[in-house]
Coordinates of C-alpha atoms and ligand atoms in Angstrom, one line a residue:
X1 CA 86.0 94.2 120.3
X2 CA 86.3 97.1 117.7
X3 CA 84.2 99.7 115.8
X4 CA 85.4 99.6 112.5
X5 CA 85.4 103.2 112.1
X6 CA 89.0 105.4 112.6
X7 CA 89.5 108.8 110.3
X8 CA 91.6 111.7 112.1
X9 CA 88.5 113.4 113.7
X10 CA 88.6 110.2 116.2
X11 CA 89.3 112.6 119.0
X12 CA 86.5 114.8 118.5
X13 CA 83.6 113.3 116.3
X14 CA 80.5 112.0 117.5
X15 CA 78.8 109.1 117.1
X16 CA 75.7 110.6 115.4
X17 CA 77.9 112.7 113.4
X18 CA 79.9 110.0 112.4
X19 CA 76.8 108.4 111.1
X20 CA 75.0 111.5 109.3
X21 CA 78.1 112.1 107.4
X22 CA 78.7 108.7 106.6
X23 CA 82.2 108.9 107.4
X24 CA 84.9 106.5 106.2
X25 CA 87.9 106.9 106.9
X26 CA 91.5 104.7 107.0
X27 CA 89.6 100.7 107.8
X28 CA 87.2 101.2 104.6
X29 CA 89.1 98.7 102.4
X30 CA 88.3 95.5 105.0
X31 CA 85.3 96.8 107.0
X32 CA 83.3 99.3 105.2
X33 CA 81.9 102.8 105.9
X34 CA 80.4 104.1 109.0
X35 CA 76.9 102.4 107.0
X36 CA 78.0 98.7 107.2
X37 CA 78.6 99.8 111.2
X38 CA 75.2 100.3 112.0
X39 CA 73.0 97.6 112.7
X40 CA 70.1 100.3 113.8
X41 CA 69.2 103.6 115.3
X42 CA 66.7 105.8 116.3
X43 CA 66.1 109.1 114.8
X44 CA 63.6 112.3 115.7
X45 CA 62.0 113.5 112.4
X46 CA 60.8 117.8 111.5
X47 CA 57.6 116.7 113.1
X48 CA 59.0 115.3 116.2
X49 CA 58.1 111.7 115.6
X50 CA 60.3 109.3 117.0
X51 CA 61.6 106.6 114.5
X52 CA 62.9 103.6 116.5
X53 CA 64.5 100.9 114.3
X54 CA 66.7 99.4 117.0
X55 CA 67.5 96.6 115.4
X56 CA 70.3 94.1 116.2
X57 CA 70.0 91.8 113.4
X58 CA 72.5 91.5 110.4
X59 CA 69.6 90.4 108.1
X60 CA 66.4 91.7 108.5
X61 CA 64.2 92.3 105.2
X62 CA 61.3 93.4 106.4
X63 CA 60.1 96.6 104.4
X64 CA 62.4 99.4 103.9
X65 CA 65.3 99.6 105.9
X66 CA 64.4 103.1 107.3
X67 CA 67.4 103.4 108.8
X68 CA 69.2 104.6 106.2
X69 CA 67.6 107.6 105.6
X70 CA 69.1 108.8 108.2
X71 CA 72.8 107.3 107.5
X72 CA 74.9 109.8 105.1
X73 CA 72.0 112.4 105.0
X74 CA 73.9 115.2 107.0
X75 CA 70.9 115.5 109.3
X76 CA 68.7 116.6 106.2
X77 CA 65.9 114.4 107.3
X78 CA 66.0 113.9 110.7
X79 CA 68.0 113.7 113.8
X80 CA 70.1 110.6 115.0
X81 CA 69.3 110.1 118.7
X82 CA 70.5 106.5 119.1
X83 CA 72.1 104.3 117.8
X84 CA 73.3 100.1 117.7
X85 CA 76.6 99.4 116.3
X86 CA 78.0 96.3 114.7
X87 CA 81.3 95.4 116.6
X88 CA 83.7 92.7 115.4
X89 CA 86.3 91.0 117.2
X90 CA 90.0 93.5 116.8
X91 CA 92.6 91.6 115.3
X92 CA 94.7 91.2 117.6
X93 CA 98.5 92.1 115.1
X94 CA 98.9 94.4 112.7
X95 CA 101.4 94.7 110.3
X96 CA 102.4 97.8 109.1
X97 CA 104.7 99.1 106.3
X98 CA 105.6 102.3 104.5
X99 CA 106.4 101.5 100.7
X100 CA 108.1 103.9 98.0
X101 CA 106.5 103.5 94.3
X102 CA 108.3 104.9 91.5
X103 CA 105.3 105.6 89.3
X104 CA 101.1 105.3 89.7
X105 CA 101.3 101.9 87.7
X106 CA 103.3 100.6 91.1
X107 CA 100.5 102.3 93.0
X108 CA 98.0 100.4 91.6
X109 CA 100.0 96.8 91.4
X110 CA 101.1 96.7 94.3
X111 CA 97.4 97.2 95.4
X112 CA 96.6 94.2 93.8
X113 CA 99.4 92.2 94.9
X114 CA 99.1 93.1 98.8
X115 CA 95.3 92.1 98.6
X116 CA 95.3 88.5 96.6
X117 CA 98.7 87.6 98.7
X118 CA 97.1 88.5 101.9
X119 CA 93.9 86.8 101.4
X120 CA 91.5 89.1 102.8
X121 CA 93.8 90.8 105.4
X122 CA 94.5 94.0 104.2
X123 CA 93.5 96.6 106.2
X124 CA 94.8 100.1 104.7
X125 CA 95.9 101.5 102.1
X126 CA 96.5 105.2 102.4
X127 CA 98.9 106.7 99.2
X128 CA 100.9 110.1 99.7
X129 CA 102.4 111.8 96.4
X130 CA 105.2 113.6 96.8
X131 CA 104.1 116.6 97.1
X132 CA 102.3 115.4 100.5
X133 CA 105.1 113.4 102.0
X134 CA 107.7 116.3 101.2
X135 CA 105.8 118.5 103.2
X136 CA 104.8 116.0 105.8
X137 CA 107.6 113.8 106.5
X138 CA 109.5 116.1 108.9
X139 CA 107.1 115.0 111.9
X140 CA 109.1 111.7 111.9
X141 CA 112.5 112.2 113.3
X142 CA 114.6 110.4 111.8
X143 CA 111.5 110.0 108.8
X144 CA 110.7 106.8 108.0
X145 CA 111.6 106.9 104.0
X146 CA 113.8 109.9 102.8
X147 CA 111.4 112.3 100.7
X148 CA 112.0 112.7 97.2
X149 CA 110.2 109.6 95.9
X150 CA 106.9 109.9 93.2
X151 CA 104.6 108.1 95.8
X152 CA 104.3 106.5 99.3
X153 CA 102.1 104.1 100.2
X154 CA 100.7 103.2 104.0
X155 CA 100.1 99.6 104.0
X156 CA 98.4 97.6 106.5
X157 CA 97.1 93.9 107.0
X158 CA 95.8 92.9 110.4
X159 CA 95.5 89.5 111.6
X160 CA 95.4 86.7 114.5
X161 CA 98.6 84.7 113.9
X162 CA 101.3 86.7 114.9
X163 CA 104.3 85.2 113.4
X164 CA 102.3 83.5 110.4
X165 CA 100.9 87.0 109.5
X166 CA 104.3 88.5 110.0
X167 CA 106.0 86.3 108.1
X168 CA 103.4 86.0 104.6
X169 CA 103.1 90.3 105.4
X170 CA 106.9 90.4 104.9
X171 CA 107.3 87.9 101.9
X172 CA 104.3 89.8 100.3
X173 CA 106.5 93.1 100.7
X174 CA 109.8 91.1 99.6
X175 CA 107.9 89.7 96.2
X176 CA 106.9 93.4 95.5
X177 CA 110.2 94.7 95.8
X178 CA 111.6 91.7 93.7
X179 CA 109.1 92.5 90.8
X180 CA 110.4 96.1 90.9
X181 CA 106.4 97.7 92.3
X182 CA 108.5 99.2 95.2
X183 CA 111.6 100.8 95.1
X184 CA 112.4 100.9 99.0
X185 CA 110.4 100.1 102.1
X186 CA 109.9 99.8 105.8
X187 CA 108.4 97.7 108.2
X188 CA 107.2 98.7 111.6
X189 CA 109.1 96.6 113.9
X190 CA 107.5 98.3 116.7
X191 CA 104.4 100.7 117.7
X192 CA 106.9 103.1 117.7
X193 CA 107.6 102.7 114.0
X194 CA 104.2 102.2 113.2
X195 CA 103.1 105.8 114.8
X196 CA 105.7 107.4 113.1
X197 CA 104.2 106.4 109.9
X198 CA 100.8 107.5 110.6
X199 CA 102.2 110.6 112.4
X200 CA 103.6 111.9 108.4
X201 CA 100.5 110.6 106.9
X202 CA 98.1 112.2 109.8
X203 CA 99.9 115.4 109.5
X204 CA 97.7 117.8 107.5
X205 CA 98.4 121.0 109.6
X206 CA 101.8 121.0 107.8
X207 CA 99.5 121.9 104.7
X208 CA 98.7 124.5 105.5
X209 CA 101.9 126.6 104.3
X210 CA 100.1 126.3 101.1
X211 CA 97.6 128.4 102.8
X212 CA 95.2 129.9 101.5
X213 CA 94.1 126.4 100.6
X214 CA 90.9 125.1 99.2
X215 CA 90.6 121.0 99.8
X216 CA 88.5 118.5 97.9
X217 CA 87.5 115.1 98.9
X218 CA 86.7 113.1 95.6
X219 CA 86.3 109.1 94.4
X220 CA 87.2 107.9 91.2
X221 CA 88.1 104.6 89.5
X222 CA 92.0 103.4 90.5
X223 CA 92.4 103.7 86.6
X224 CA 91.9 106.7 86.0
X225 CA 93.4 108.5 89.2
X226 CA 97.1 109.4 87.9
X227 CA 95.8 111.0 84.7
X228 CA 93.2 112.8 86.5
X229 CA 95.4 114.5 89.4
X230 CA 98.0 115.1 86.4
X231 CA 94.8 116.8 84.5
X232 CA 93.5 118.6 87.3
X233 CA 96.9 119.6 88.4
X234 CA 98.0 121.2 84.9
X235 CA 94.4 122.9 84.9
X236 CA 95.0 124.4 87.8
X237 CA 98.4 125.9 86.9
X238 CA 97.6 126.7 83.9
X239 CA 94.0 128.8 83.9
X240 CA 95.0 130.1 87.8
X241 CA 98.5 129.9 88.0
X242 CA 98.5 127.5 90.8
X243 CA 101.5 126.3 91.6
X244 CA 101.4 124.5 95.0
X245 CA 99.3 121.3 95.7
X246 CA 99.1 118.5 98.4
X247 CA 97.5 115.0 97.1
X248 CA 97.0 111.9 99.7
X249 CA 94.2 109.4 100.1
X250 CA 92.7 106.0 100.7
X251 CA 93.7 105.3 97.3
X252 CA 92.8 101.2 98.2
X253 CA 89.1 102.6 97.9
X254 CA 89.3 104.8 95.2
X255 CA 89.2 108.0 97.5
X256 CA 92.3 111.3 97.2
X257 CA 92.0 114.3 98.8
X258 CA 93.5 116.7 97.0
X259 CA 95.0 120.5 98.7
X260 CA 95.4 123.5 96.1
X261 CA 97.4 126.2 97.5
X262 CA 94.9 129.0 96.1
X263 CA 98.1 131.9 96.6
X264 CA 94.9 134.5 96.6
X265 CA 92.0 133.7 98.0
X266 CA 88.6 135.2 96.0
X267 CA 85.5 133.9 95.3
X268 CA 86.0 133.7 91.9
X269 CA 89.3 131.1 92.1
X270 CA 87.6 129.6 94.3
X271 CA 84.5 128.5 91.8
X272 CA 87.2 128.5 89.1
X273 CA 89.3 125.8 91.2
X274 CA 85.8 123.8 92.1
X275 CA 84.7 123.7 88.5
X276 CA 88.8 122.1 87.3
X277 CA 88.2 119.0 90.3
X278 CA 84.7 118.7 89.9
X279 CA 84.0 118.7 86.1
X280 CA 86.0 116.1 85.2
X281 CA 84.9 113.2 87.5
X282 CA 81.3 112.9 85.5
X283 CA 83.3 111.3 82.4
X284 CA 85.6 109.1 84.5
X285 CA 82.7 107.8 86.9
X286 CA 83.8 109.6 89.7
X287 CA 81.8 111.5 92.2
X288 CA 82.7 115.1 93.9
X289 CA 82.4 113.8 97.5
X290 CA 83.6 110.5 98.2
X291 CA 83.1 110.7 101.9
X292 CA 82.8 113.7 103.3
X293 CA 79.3 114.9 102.0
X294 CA 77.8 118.1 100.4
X295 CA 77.3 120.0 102.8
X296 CA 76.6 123.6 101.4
X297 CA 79.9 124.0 99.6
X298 CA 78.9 121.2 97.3
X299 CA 75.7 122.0 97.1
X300 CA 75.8 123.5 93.5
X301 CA 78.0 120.6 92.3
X302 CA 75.6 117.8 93.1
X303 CA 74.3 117.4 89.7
X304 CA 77.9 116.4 88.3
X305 CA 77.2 113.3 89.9
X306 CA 73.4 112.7 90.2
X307 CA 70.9 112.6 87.7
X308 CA 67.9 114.9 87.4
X309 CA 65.7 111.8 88.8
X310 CA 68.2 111.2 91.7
X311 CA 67.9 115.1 92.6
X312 CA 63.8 114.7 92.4
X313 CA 63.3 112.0 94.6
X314 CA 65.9 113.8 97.2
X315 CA 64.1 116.8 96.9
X316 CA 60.6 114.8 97.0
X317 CA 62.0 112.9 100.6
X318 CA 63.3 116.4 102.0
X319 CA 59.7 117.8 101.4
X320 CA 57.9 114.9 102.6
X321 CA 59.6 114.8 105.7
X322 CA 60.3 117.9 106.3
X323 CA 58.4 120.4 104.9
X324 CA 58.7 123.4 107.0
X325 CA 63.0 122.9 105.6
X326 CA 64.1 123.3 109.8
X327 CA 66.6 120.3 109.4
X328 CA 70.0 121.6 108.6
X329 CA 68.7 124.4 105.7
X330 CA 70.7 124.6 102.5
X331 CA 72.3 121.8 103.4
X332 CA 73.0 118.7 100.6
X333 CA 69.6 119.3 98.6
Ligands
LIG1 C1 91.3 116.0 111.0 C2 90.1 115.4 110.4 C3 90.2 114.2 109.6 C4 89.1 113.7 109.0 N1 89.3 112.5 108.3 C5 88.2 112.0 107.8 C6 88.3 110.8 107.0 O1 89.4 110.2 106.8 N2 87.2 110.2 106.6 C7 85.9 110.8 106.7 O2 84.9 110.2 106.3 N3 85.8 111.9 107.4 C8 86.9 112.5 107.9 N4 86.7 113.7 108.6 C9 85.4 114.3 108.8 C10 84.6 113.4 109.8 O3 83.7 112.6 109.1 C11 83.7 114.2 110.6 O4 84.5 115.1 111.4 C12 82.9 113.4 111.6 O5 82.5 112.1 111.1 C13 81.6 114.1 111.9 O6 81.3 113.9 113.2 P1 81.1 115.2 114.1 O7 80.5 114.7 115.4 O8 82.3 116.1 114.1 O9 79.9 115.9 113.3 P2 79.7 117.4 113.0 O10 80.8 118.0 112.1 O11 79.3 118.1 114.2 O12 78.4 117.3 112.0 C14 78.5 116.8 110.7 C15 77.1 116.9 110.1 O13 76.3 115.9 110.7 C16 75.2 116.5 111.3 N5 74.9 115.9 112.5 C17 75.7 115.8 113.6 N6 75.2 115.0 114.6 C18 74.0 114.6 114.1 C19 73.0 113.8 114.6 N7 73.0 113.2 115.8 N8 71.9 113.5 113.8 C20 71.8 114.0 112.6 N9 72.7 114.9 112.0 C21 73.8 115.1 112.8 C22 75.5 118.0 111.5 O14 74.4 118.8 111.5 C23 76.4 118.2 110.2 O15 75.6 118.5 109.1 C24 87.8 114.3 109.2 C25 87.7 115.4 110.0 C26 88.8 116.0 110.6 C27 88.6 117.2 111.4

């Protein structure tokens, strides 16, 4: 069996972390968010009432579903002490590719390709610009694509019929390269391959030569996502004379993470840097934190993507349910 959930904290991040951050991670695309994971849970509250909505039902609409208060709200309103989680049965193949794209058009066909020829199979979709795999690719010896190329895209389907889902994953990739999406590929013909795949797109220590860094976790539509980095990107050169960036993410649900190499680190670049990402996701739809949360570094942000009622109610739930502020203070809200 398998719980959906796998993100490169998997060797150190609880469960009850996992679910008060609402974490995603690299399986969103086909199973969801740590929320579609949990069935229910228990949580203490300020007061030290225990909550227990244990349930083990898929369906179950009686009254509010309490539980997800507590799912996402970065232990704001209570703590998770239990917890029952949805497991589905682990495909038993995966098939695994790394794919060049000339331009951000490519990104986003071939997005649409993989999905309608796989028929509900694809599993990942992680993208890595070039400024990302240049810096990350070295892990790999040989690496599995030479660098150089506009954009790199992990993709993943994962399946039950080894050789049927071999053979349509393959064709799939052929047909993309025929229609000129993807400029060169690999498939992983072995775990081997596959690792070294993930090992380049897991390897965000090599980031940090662009230290002093400041990362952002932000969603946005597919649509807009090239003109945005490319805004964003000239911004950032251009007011702060940034000149070194990183840009990856699980582009298949609308989530990059984007690294600015701040050169000098100051408060003031830094709240200069925040405003360039985060003030142009409003117009575009986007939101400032696509899965990791608010946090405190957020915290001033959060209007950019809620409105003034949203903000009200959270702040009229934090009060109600914990009114003395002991849960996680200056967090989120
Ligand atoms: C290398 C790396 C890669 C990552 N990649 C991803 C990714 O791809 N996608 C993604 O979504 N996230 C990613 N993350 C972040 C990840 O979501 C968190 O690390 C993890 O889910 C949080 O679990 P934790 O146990 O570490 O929680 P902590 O970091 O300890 O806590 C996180 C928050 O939850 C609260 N909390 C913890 N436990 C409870 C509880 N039982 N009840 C209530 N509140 C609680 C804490 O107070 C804190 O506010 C990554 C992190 C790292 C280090």
């Amino acid at each position: 069996m398998l719980l959906a959930a796998d993100w490169g904290a998997r060797g150190s991040a609880t469960i009850g972390g996992a679910i008060a951050t609402n974490a995603g991670g690299n399986q969103v695309l086909r199973y969801g968010m740590m929320r579609e994971q949990v069935l229910g849970l228990e949580a203490v509250l300020a007061d030290g009432t225990v909550i227990s909505s244990m349930n083990r039902m898929l369906k179950n609409n009686a009254g509010y579903d309490l539980k997800q208060l507590f799912i996402g709200s970065e232990g704001t309103l209570g703590v998770v002490t239990r917890a029952v989680l949805r497991l589905r049965a682990a495909a038993a193949f995966t098939q695994s590719a790394l794919a060049a794209c000339a331009d951000f058009a490519s990104v986003a066909a071939l997005l649409d390709h993989m999905d309608r020829q796989l028929g509900g199979r694809l599993a990942t979709y992680e993208v890595m610009w070039r400024n990302f795999y240049d810096r990350t690719h070295a892990v790999a010896s040989p690496p599995p694509l030479p660098p150089g190329q506009p954009f790199y895209v992990l993709v993943e389907a994962a399946g039950s019929d080894e050789e049927g889902d071999a053979a349509a994953f393959e064709a799939a990739l052929g047909a993309a390269i025929e229609r000129e999406m993807v400029t060169d590929a690999v498939l992983a013909r072995s775990g081997r391959d596959r690792d070294a795949f993930w090992a380049v797109r897991d390897n965000i220590p090599a980031l940090m030569s662009l230290a002093p860094i400041r990362t952002y976790d932000v969603s946005l539509p597919i649509g807009a996502m090239d003109d945005y980095v490319a805004d964003v990107l000239a911004a950032a050169a251009q007011r702060l004379d940034i000149a070194q960036a990183a840009v990856f993410g699980h582009v298949g649900d609308g989530n990059i993470h984007l690294v600015l190499g701040l050169g000098e680190y100051s408060a003031a670049r830094v709240q200069a840097a925040d405003r360039i990402v985060y003030e142009r996701l409003a117009p575009i739809g986007g939101s400032i934190s696509a899965e990791h949360g608010i946090g405190s570094e957020k915290r001033a942000f959060l209007g950019q993507s809620r409105s003034e009622a949203e903000l009200a109610l959270m702040r009229h739930l934090k009060a109600m349910l914990d009114p003395k502020g002991i849960l996680n203070p200056g967090k989120v809200i």
